[in-house]
Short mmCIF file of C-alpha atoms in Angstrom, two decimals:
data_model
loop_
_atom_site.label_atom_id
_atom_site.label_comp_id
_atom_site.label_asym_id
_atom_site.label_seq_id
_atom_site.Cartn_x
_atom_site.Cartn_y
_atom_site.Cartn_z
CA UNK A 147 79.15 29.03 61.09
CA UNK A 148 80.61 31.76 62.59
CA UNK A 149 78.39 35.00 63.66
CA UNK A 150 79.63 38.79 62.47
CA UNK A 151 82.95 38.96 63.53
CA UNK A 152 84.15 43.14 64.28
CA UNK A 153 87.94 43.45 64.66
CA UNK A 154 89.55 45.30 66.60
CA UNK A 155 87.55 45.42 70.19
CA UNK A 156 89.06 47.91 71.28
CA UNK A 157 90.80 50.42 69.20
CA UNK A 158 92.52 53.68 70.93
CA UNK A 159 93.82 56.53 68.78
CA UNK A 160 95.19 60.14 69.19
CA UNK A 161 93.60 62.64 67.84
CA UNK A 162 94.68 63.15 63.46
CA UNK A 163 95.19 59.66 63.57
CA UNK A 164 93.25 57.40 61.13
CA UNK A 165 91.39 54.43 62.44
CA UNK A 166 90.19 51.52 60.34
CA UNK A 167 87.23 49.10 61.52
CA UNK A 168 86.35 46.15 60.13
CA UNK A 169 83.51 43.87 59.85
CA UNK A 170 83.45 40.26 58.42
CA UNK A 171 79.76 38.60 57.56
CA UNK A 172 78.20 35.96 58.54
CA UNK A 173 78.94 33.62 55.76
CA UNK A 174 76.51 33.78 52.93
CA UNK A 175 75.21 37.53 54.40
CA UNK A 176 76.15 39.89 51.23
CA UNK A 177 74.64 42.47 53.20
CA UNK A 178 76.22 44.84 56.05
CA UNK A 179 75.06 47.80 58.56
CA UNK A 180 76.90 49.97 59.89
CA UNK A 181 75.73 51.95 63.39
CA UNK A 182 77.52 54.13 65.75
CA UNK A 183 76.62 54.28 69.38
CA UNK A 184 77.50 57.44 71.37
CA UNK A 185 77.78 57.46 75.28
CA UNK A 186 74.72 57.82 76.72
CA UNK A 187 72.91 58.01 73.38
CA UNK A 188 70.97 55.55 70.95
CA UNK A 189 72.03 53.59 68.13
CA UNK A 190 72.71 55.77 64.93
CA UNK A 191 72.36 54.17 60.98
CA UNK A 192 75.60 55.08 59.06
CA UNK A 193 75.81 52.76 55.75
CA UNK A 194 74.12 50.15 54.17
CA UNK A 195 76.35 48.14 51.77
CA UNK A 196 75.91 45.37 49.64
CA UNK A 197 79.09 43.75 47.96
CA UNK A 198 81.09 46.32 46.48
CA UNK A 199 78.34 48.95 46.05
CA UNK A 200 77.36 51.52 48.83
CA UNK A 201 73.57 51.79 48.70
CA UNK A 202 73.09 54.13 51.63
CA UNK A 203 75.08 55.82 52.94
CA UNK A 204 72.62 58.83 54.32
CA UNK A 205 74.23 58.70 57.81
CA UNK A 206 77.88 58.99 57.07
CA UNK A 207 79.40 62.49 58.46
CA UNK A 208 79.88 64.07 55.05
CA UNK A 209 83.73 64.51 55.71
CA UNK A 210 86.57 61.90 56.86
CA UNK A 211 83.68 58.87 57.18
CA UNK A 212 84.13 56.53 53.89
CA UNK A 213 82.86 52.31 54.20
CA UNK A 214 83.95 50.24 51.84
CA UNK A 215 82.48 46.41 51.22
CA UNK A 216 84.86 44.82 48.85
CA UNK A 217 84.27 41.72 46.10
CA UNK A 218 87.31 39.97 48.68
CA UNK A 219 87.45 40.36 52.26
CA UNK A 220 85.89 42.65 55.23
CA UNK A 221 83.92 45.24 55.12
CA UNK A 222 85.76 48.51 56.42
CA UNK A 223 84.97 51.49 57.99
CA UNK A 224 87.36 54.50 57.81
CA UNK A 225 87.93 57.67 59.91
CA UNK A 226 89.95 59.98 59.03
CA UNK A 227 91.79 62.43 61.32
CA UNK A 228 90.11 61.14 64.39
CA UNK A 229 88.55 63.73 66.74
CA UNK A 230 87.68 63.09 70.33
CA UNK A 231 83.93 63.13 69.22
CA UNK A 232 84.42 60.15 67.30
CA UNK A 233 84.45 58.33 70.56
CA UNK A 234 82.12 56.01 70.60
CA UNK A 235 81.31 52.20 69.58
CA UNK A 236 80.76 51.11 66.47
CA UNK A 237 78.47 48.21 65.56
CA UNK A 238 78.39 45.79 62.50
CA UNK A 239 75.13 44.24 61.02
CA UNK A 240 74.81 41.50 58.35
CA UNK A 241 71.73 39.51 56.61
CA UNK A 242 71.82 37.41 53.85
CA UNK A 243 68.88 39.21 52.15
CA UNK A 244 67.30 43.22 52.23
CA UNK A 245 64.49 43.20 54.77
CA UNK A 246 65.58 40.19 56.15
CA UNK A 247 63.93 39.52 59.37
CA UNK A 248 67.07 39.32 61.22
CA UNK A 249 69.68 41.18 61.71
CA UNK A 250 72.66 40.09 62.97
CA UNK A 251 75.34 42.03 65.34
CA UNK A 252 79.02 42.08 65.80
CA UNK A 253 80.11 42.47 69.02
CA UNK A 254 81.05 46.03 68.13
CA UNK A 255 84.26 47.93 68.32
CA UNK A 256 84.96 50.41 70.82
CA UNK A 257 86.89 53.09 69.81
CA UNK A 258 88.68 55.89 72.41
CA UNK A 259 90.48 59.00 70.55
CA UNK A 260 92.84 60.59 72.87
CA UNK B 59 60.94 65.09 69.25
CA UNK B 60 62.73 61.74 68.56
CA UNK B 61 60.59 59.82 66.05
CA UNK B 62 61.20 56.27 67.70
CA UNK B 63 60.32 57.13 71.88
CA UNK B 64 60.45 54.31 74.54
CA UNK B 65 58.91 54.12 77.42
CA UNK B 66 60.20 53.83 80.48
CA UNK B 67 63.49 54.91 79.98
CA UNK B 68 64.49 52.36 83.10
CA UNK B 69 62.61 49.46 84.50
CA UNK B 70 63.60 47.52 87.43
CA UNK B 71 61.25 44.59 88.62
CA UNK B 72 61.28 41.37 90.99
CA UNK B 73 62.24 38.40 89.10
CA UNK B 74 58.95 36.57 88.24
CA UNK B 75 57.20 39.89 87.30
CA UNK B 76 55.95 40.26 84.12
CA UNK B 77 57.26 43.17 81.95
CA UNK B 78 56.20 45.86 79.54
CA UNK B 79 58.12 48.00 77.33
CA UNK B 80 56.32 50.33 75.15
CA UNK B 81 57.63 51.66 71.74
CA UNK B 82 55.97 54.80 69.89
CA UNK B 83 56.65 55.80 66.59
CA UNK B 84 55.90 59.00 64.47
CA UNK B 85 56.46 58.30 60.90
CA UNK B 86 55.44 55.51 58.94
CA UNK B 87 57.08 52.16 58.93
CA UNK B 88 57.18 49.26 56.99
CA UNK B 89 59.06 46.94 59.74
CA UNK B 90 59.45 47.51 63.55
CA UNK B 91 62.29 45.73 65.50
CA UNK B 92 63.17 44.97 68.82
CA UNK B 93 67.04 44.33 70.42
CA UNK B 94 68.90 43.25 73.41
CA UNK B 95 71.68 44.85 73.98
CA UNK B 96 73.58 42.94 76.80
CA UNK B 97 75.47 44.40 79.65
CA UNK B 98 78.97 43.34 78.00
CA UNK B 99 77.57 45.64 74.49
CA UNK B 100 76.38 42.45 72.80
CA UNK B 101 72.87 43.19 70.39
CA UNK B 102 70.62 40.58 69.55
CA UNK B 103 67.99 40.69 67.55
CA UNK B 104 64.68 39.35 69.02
CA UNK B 105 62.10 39.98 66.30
CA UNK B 106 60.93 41.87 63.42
CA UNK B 107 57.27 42.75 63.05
CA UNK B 108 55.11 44.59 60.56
CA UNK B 109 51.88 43.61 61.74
CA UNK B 110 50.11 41.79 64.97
CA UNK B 111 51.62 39.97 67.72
CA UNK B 112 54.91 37.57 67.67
CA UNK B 113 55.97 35.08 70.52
CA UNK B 114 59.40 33.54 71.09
CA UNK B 115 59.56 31.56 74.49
CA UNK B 116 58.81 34.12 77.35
CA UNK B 117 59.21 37.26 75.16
CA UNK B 118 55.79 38.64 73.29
CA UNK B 119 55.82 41.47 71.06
CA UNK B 120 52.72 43.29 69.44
CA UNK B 121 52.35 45.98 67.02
CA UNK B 122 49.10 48.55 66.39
CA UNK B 123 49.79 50.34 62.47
CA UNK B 124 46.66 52.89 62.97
CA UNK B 125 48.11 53.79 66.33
CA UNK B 126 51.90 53.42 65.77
CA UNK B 127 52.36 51.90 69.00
CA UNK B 128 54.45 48.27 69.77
CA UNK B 129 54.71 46.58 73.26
CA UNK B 130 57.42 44.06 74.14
CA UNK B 131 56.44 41.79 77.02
CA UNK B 132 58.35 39.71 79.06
CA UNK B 133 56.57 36.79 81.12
CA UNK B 134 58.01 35.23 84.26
CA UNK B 135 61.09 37.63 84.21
CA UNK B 136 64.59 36.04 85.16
CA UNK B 137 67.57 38.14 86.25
CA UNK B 138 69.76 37.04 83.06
CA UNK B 139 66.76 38.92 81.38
CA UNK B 140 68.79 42.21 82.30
CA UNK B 141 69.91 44.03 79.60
CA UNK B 142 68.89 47.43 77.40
CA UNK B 143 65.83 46.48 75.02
CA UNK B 144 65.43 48.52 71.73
CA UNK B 145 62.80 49.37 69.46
CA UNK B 146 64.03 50.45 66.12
CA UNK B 147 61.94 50.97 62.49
CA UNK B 148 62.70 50.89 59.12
CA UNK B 149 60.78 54.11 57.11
CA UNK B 150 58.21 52.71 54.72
CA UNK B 151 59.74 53.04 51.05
CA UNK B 152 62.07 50.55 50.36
CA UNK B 153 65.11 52.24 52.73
CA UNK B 154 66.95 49.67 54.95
CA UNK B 155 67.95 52.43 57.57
CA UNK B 156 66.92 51.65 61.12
CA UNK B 157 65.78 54.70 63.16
CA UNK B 158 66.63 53.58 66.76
CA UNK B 159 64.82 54.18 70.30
CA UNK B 160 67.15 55.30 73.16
CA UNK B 161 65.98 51.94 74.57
CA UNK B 162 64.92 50.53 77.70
CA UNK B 163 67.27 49.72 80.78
CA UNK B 164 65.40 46.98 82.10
CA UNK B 165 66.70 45.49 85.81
CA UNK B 166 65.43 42.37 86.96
CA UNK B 167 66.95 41.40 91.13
CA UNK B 168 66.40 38.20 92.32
#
């Protein structure tokens, strides 16, 4: 059973560029976290999402941030016209239930805008 | 003033030593949890209290409600116990967002 699996690891963009993270479940987790972690500063809360549905998504910049969780496939997280402040890594969570006890981390993706 | 606060910000101690990170928190909370983040950026969840006192091989963790204080200790500390430990809580009300300590650089030399 494999754990949370974040793809890329490392993921370097210029600045306007759009990058595109993604995050694939434990099996049988339907639902996923996402956090950002800036240098030299604790982890953030972005989105919650089960499958398909976005049920918070109260720490989402309110412009070029959008997560997606589709019925198929990984979940996604999308910047839009990257700016050097989006620097910064970005880790995935999954559990199979809400409240679960356990979370369970991705090994994060590290992304550099240029 | 951050409503999750650790304390101390860095630890470094003699392998063998035993360890205490503390965890404050200003709201309320209907879970607390604690992480590892390894050197390489790895997280790990360790546990997940609401009430009382949890144990998992060397690693204790406690929780006081009335005084919004948790404690993670670490008994007989190794060196591969070196990592960043965070205390994070999820608001009471039903919301699954984590609100995240700065954490805890914690150093432990041979």
């Amino acid at each position: 059973n494999a754990g949370v699996m974040q793809n890329p690891r490392h993921l370097v963009r210029r600045r306007g560029q759009e990058a595109r993270l993604r995050c694939s479940p434990m099996k049988g987790h339907s639902h996923v976290y996402w956090y950002r972690q800036l240098p030299e500063e604790g982890l953030k809360f972005m989105v919650y999402l089960q499958k398909e549905n976005i049920i918070d998504e109260s720490g989402m910049p309110k412009e070029r941030f959008s997560a997606e969780f589709p019925k198929e496939g990984p979940s996604i997280l999308r910047i839009q016209q990257v700016v050097r402040g989006d620097s910064a890594a970005y880790f995935c969570a999954s559990s199979p239930f809400k409240g679960n006890e356990k979370l369970f981390f991705g090994s994060g993706t590290q992304l550099s805008v240029l | 003033k951050n409503e999750v606060e650790q304390s101390p910000q860095n630890l470094t101690a003699q392998e063998g030593e035993f360890i205490t990170i503390n965890c404050s928190y200003s709201v309320g909370i209907s879970a607390l949890h604690w992480l590892q983040q390894h050197p390489g950026g790895g997280i790990v969840s360790l546990f997940m209290l609401s009430s009382g006192k949890k144990k998992h091989g060397r690693l204790i963790a406690t929780i006081n409600i009335q005084e919004k204080h948790s404690s993670l200790h670490i008994t007989a500390s190794h060196p591969r116990d070196s990592a960043v430990y965070i205390c994070a809580v999820r608001s009471q009300g039903g919301s699954e967002k984590l609100v995240f300590g700065k954490g805890t650089k914690l150093t432990v030399n041979p």
